[in-house]
Amino acid sequence: MYTKAEISSLQTLTKSFIEHPKTIELNPLRKLLKFHEYQYYVLAQPLISDYEYDTLYQQLVKLETASPHLIVSDSPTQRVGNSLNNSFETVAHLVPMLSLENSYNAEDLNDFDRKAREGALLEEITYCVEPKFDGASISLVYENDLLIRACTRGDGVAGEDITQNIKQIRSIPLSIPLSDYGIQQMEIRGEVIMSKQSFANFNEKLKANQMAVLANPRNAAAGSLRMKDPKEVAERNLDAFIYHISYFTLTQGASTPQILKTHSGSLELLWNMGFRSPQKEKKLISNIQGVIDFCTQFEMERDTLPYEIDGLVIKINDFDLQEKLGMTSHHPRWAIAYKFKARQATTILENVEFQVGRTGAVTPVAKLKAVAIGGVTVSSISMHNEEYIREKDLRLGDTVIIERAGDVIPQIVQSIPSLRNGSEAIIHFPTTCPICDYTLEKEETEAVWRCNNPVCSAQIVERMIHFVSKDAMDIKSFGDANIRKFYEMELLKNIPQIYNLNFEIIGKLEGFGKKSVDNLKTAIEASKTQPLYRLIYALGIRFVGETTAKTIAANIHHILDLENLSEEQLQSFEDVGVKVAKSIHQYFHDAKNIALIKELASLGLNMIQTNTTAVDGNLSGLNFLFTGTLTQLKRSEAEAMVEGRGGHIVSGVSSKLNYLVVGEDAGSKLEKAKKIASIKIISESDFVELIN
Ligand code: IVH
């Protein structure tokens, strides 16, 4: 799309504009912003930081505000829609949107190839194979270089106008150099997707706001297209692959560009015009056996892609040949989808259990008739909260579709009401705690029902399990099962009792030889000297994870210093926001919690931050973050090395970060860090060298 020379001159221009913003003129500024959007959203290779981009963008807004008559419809500022201005009017496609015939195995593919060869009277056919993107299909119309309309698939003949929402997808250009190719109007097809990472982030946000999570990236993408408010669409970080030119007209006197003789040529043209077409993902293969081998291999590697695909699409590469074969009333005869083995399955929702967590949240868990999906047997799926059950209208005895998408935890996609026989029963959410019978409560802003009984045995047990867990006090050889067993036997009623166990009785229990008792004793004793952050994390304060616990510990001397800190003071700690500060403040203003901490102190547990003044090592004052899988060191070892040398581990990418250490399969953190020029991005080997 951009030549090396263009990139270099655009970068020089960027530099000079950032240094002297007043010298910028409207047109070069727009060109520059488009270039940087392309680098970021299509190529995922940003060349400037978010801050620098914003500086340029704000300058454009300023110039356009001063001269509104100079605003053009493809200006980067014109993506932002007014709130709620979506029309969703029905519009006819220029050419109907067909679907593809499906194939599932080598036999189907051989069949397809045989028919095509017979129709074409050819010995062998060259195919172009590309991913079958698992999202929502769209159709775009460009006229005189400008995007004029975007539609959903609808019934294939007409779809809904979603132009304003599509403009929020930055990898879709608002204008393209159609005229350079002698094209006047062009209709193209593609798929809107949400990457696995964006999907995970999106669900995290939903969870944090106590809202029902979405089952898969496809639903998330499809749902986004019909949102009333384009601003919300912009926040969802959608992406789009464009894979098909369905129609075009030429400007007067122009002839069809040579490149439009083949499908692979059309992908190249789309790429050159600035679209994210599967230009790099496509593969040209000269016979069907090669296609079959490629499909088999690709299916095994599907999880390595950063987005979901549900198969591959095999297209005859030559357009003349495509035309010769034509189509049936439903499908083109020149293309077929090869569908990967489903990671969806249907099963029966047999029962629902209501589990009480350490914060009292009651989570409904679906107990399913066991079923295998993608090599894993699934018999139990969290349903998160009551809303999830109601929204999906799930009933006991229902046949449900469940899905395990990539690395995403299994979800219930939907029930199949047409398979009901009348015996299905409504799921009644309990009004009282299933463990202690205390009346459940739900805050207005939350979706979860909670048991607020401080002595609810389920919560006591879960809190103890958390307290001894690996990332907390790390009392090895305890384990969930022993905690439950000791609790039931009344050998262990609360956290302090962990340090006062009756080993005489425990030693007589089945499975507890002298060695295991000794191990347990040693582990409990060793936990007393754990660093302060572990204790803070182990207490199970809401919203305080391991990293926040470390931040808190680094800012105090004694744990009870927290009694004297205001919410505002807590918020001044890195990564501690309003919600977290409030929760910490509440915890340390509850007499029961203070009594618990004092009791633990009297039992000999460390309450002190031992190295409040940073270790004066060679990493003193530097912030580090690790991302991806490390191959030489364990993550915890690497982090300890940083801290041992006076450095800090931070929880996220921000301008405060000095070093991002990148392991294998790094994801969004790396992408984010690339946009902040001050962050040094180093490999694991660089890191090892650095600390030595
Ligand atoms: S080509 C006339 N290519 O799969 C051919 N479709 O039933 C038009 N899809 O509705 C489709 N990735 O939404 C094509 N690389 C790809 C695709 C793709 C995903 C979707 C598309 C279509 C459905 C096929």
XYZ file of C-alpha atoms in Angstrom, residues 245-584:
340
model
C -15.231 -8.171 -4.787
C -18.843 -8.887 -5.711
C -19.390 -6.091 -8.231
C -17.678 -3.130 -9.840
C -18.233 -0.589 -12.618
C -15.489 1.145 -14.564
C -15.027 4.837 -15.145
C -15.637 5.912 -18.712
C -12.997 4.642 -21.096
C -11.263 2.465 -18.490
C -10.751 -1.268 -18.879
C -10.737 -3.957 -16.203
C -7.398 -3.934 -14.361
C -5.204 -6.916 -15.264
C -4.928 -7.844 -11.607
C -8.639 -8.672 -11.608
C -8.169 -11.844 -13.609
C -7.845 -14.044 -10.542
C -9.145 -14.260 -6.994
C -5.624 -13.994 -5.588
C -5.167 -10.877 -7.742
C -8.342 -9.389 -6.254
C -7.043 -10.018 -2.732
C -3.847 -8.250 -3.730
C -5.802 -5.333 -5.169
C -7.870 -5.044 -1.999
C -4.678 -5.122 0.030
C -3.112 -2.432 -2.144
C -6.165 -0.268 -1.667
C -5.654 -0.404 2.091
C -7.964 -3.224 3.208
C -7.032 -6.036 5.513
C -7.591 -8.781 2.927
C -6.246 -12.295 3.578
C -3.328 -11.396 1.312
C -0.710 -13.029 3.544
C -2.984 -15.793 4.812
C -4.062 -17.043 1.378
C -2.371 -19.948 -0.355
C -2.425 -20.866 -4.035
C -2.476 -24.622 -4.551
C -2.382 -26.307 -7.942
C -4.426 -29.461 -7.221
C -7.025 -30.830 -4.843
C -4.679 -33.223 -3.026
C -2.535 -30.225 -2.107
C -5.688 -28.479 -0.872
C -6.650 -31.480 1.273
C -3.171 -31.664 2.820
C -3.228 -27.941 3.504
C -6.663 -28.155 5.152
C -5.566 -31.018 7.415
C -2.440 -29.166 8.474
C -4.219 -25.846 8.992
C -6.884 -27.399 11.190
C -4.192 -28.539 13.600
C -2.794 -25.021 13.766
C -6.041 -23.106 14.062
C -5.474 -22.185 17.693
C -2.260 -20.340 16.880
C -4.204 -17.586 15.102
C -5.120 -14.489 17.124
C -8.727 -14.720 15.883
C -11.272 -17.516 15.490
C -11.780 -19.279 12.185
C -14.235 -22.115 11.655
C -12.675 -23.533 8.530
C -11.076 -22.644 5.230
C -12.619 -21.413 1.998
C -11.433 -22.990 -1.221
C -11.983 -20.815 -4.296
C -11.157 -21.486 -7.925
C -8.522 -18.884 -8.638
C -9.274 -18.069 -12.287
C -12.207 -15.653 -12.731
C -13.035 -16.812 -16.285
C -13.317 -20.315 -14.945
C -15.477 -19.131 -12.037
C -17.823 -17.497 -14.517
C -17.944 -20.584 -16.690
C -19.027 -22.735 -13.734
C -21.552 -20.182 -12.431
C -23.767 -20.966 -9.497
C -26.734 -22.929 -8.243
C -29.593 -20.984 -6.703
C -27.767 -21.028 -3.364
C -24.061 -21.478 -3.864
C -21.333 -20.625 -6.295
C -19.968 -23.779 -7.995
C -16.482 -22.287 -7.849
C -16.042 -22.205 -4.104
C -16.605 -24.421 -1.099
C -16.124 -24.062 2.641
C -14.096 -26.718 4.429
C -15.495 -26.764 7.938
C -13.254 -27.679 10.850
C -14.495 -30.156 13.409
C -17.031 -28.394 15.555
C -16.093 -27.237 18.978
C -19.753 -27.039 19.667
C -21.827 -29.904 20.948
C -25.347 -30.418 22.188
C -26.067 -32.000 25.519
C -28.638 -32.009 28.291
C -28.721 -29.537 31.154
C -29.390 -32.027 33.929
C -29.014 -30.007 37.067
C -27.859 -26.716 38.521
C -25.680 -26.410 41.577
C -25.309 -23.135 43.413
C -21.784 -22.604 44.676
C -20.856 -20.053 47.286
C -17.484 -18.375 46.821
C -15.252 -16.736 49.399
C -16.892 -13.337 48.880
C -20.341 -14.867 49.314
C -21.185 -14.615 45.600
C -23.561 -17.404 44.598
C -22.641 -18.848 41.209
C -25.004 -21.193 39.377
C -23.098 -24.076 37.829
C -24.732 -26.160 35.095
C -24.327 -29.880 35.531
C -24.442 -31.382 32.053
C -24.617 -34.822 30.598
C -20.898 -35.330 29.875
C -19.944 -34.581 26.290
C -16.635 -34.325 24.428
C -15.757 -31.151 22.550
C -12.426 -30.743 20.823
C -10.894 -33.578 22.856
C -12.065 -32.358 26.267
C -14.938 -33.809 28.260
C -17.253 -31.164 29.588
C -19.794 -31.891 32.322
C -19.917 -28.674 34.252
C -20.107 -25.058 33.084
C -20.378 -21.885 35.116
C -23.487 -19.871 34.346
C -22.076 -16.794 36.126
C -25.307 -15.299 37.489
C -29.068 -15.331 37.351
C -29.252 -12.973 34.382
C -27.261 -15.441 32.283
C -29.929 -18.099 32.949
C -32.834 -15.744 32.224
C -31.330 -14.152 29.130
C -30.730 -17.532 27.550
C -34.007 -18.907 28.902
C -32.277 -22.038 30.181
C -34.425 -24.716 31.789
C -33.681 -27.953 33.577
C -33.840 -30.792 31.077
C -33.177 -28.487 28.124
C -31.027 -29.565 25.225
C -28.304 -26.942 25.089
C -25.592 -26.023 22.624
C -22.264 -25.677 24.334
C -19.074 -24.349 22.831
C -15.410 -24.314 23.607
C -13.884 -21.679 21.369
C -10.097 -21.782 21.154
C -8.647 -21.118 24.539
C -11.927 -19.759 25.845
C -13.562 -21.652 28.739
C -16.702 -23.595 27.772
C -19.904 -21.616 27.585
C -23.546 -22.436 27.065
C -24.420 -20.754 23.777
C -28.156 -21.331 23.897
C -30.907 -23.783 24.626
C -32.906 -25.398 21.838
C -36.542 -24.704 22.770
C -37.898 -26.681 19.796
C -36.609 -29.879 21.407
C -38.590 -29.349 24.621
C -41.200 -31.978 25.481
C -42.915 -30.134 28.293
C -41.074 -31.801 31.144
C -38.455 -29.032 31.351
C -38.484 -27.002 34.520
C -37.757 -23.351 35.226
C -34.523 -22.875 37.167
C -35.340 -21.231 40.458
C -32.533 -19.147 41.826
C -32.395 -19.687 45.595
C -33.491 -16.816 47.812
C -31.403 -18.085 50.701
C -27.821 -19.310 50.871
C -27.698 -23.002 49.864
C -25.127 -23.545 52.615
C -26.210 -21.438 55.617
C -29.761 -20.418 54.686
C -29.029 -16.718 55.158
C -31.218 -14.501 52.910
C -29.354 -13.657 49.697
C -28.946 -10.036 48.714
C -28.216 -8.298 45.449
C -26.884 -4.773 45.122
C -28.608 -2.645 42.529
C -25.491 -2.239 40.426
C -24.546 -5.924 40.580
C -25.759 -9.023 38.800
C -24.670 -11.439 41.523
C -26.636 -12.603 44.503
C -24.560 -12.706 47.655
C -24.712 -14.375 51.011
C -23.603 -11.666 53.421
C -23.486 -13.948 56.440
C -19.956 -13.467 57.814
C -20.026 -16.923 59.379
C -21.331 -18.788 56.328
C -19.363 -22.021 56.378
C -18.886 -22.118 52.584
C -17.231 -18.718 52.675
C -15.091 -19.630 55.668
C -13.832 -22.736 53.898
C -13.252 -20.912 50.588
C -11.381 -18.126 52.393
C -9.116 -20.671 54.080
C -8.500 -22.419 50.762
C -7.501 -19.070 49.286
C -5.322 -18.225 52.300
C -3.136 -21.323 51.945
C -3.071 -21.294 48.128
C 0.115 -21.154 46.096
C 0.104 -17.458 45.259
C -1.044 -16.506 48.763
C 0.664 -17.996 51.866
C 1.741 -21.017 49.836
C 1.237 -23.621 52.537
C 2.103 -26.675 50.533
C 0.629 -30.047 51.455
C -2.574 -28.458 52.695
C -4.833 -28.542 49.646
C -8.578 -27.964 49.246
C -9.538 -31.463 50.287
C -7.702 -31.334 53.620
C -9.131 -27.918 54.444
C -12.653 -29.232 53.821
C -11.970 -32.402 55.781
C -10.455 -30.588 58.805
C -13.310 -28.099 58.748
C -15.922 -30.829 58.770
C -14.114 -32.538 61.627
C -14.026 -29.229 63.498
C -10.243 -29.340 63.620
C -10.078 -26.099 61.671
C -12.732 -23.439 62.115
C -11.011 -20.270 60.972
C -7.795 -18.875 59.507
C -5.891 -18.367 62.793
C -6.474 -22.019 63.667
C -4.232 -22.988 60.762
C -1.438 -22.019 63.154
C -2.908 -23.969 66.061
C -3.751 -27.345 64.573
C -4.036 -30.407 66.727
C -1.426 -32.582 65.053
C -1.991 -35.401 67.500
C -5.455 -35.976 66.094
C -4.394 -35.256 62.504
C -1.564 -37.783 62.809
C -4.107 -40.486 63.568
C -6.234 -39.765 60.491
C -6.126 -42.095 57.565
C -3.579 -40.970 55.004
C -1.596 -38.883 57.472
C 1.700 -40.586 58.177
C 4.477 -38.994 60.187
C 6.060 -37.640 57.047
C 2.980 -35.815 55.808
C 2.330 -34.364 59.259
C 5.937 -33.144 59.405
C 5.647 -31.624 55.932
C 2.477 -29.832 56.883
C 4.020 -28.528 60.122
C 7.092 -27.219 58.257
C 4.987 -25.576 55.547
C 2.765 -23.844 58.095
C 5.769 -22.650 60.058
C 7.517 -21.385 56.914
C 4.441 -19.375 55.913
C 4.890 -17.168 58.980
C 7.849 -15.453 57.342
C 6.237 -14.935 53.945
C 6.635 -11.418 52.540
C 3.924 -8.965 53.483
C 2.293 -8.807 50.059
C 1.404 -12.492 50.302
C -0.457 -11.922 53.544
C -2.297 -8.932 52.036
C -3.311 -11.055 49.066
C -4.181 -14.042 51.286
C -6.681 -11.998 53.302
C -8.932 -12.053 50.244
C -9.811 -8.350 50.180
C -12.169 -7.780 47.249
C -10.475 -6.577 44.049
C -7.008 -6.998 45.573
C -5.065 -9.384 43.360
C -1.436 -10.333 43.696
C -0.065 -7.304 41.853
C -2.178 -4.824 43.783
C -1.087 -6.539 47.000
C 2.537 -5.988 45.991
C 1.880 -2.328 45.259
C 0.203 -1.861 48.622
C 2.993 -3.645 50.484
C 5.637 -1.531 48.754
C 3.926 1.617 50.028
C 3.615 0.724 53.716
C 5.745 -0.489 56.588
C 3.286 -2.405 58.805
C 0.052 -3.922 57.566
C -1.959 -1.922 60.102
C -0.668 1.304 58.502
C -3.595 0.649 56.166
C -6.002 1.520 58.978
C -4.798 5.100 58.755
C -4.851 5.635 54.985
C -7.737 7.476 53.356
C -9.274 6.346 50.070
C -7.557 9.277 48.360
C -4.177 8.254 49.750
C -4.749 4.686 48.596
C -5.634 5.924 45.133
C -2.270 7.598 44.840
C -0.718 4.099 44.660
C -0.028 2.894 41.176
C -2.895 0.881 39.648
C -5.201 1.467 42.620
C -8.428 2.989 41.354
C -11.567 4.199 43.114
C -13.144 0.759 43.434
C -10.036 -0.945 44.820
C -9.264 1.918 47.211
C -12.811 1.802 48.553
C -12.622 -1.929 49.128
C -9.259 -1.727 50.955
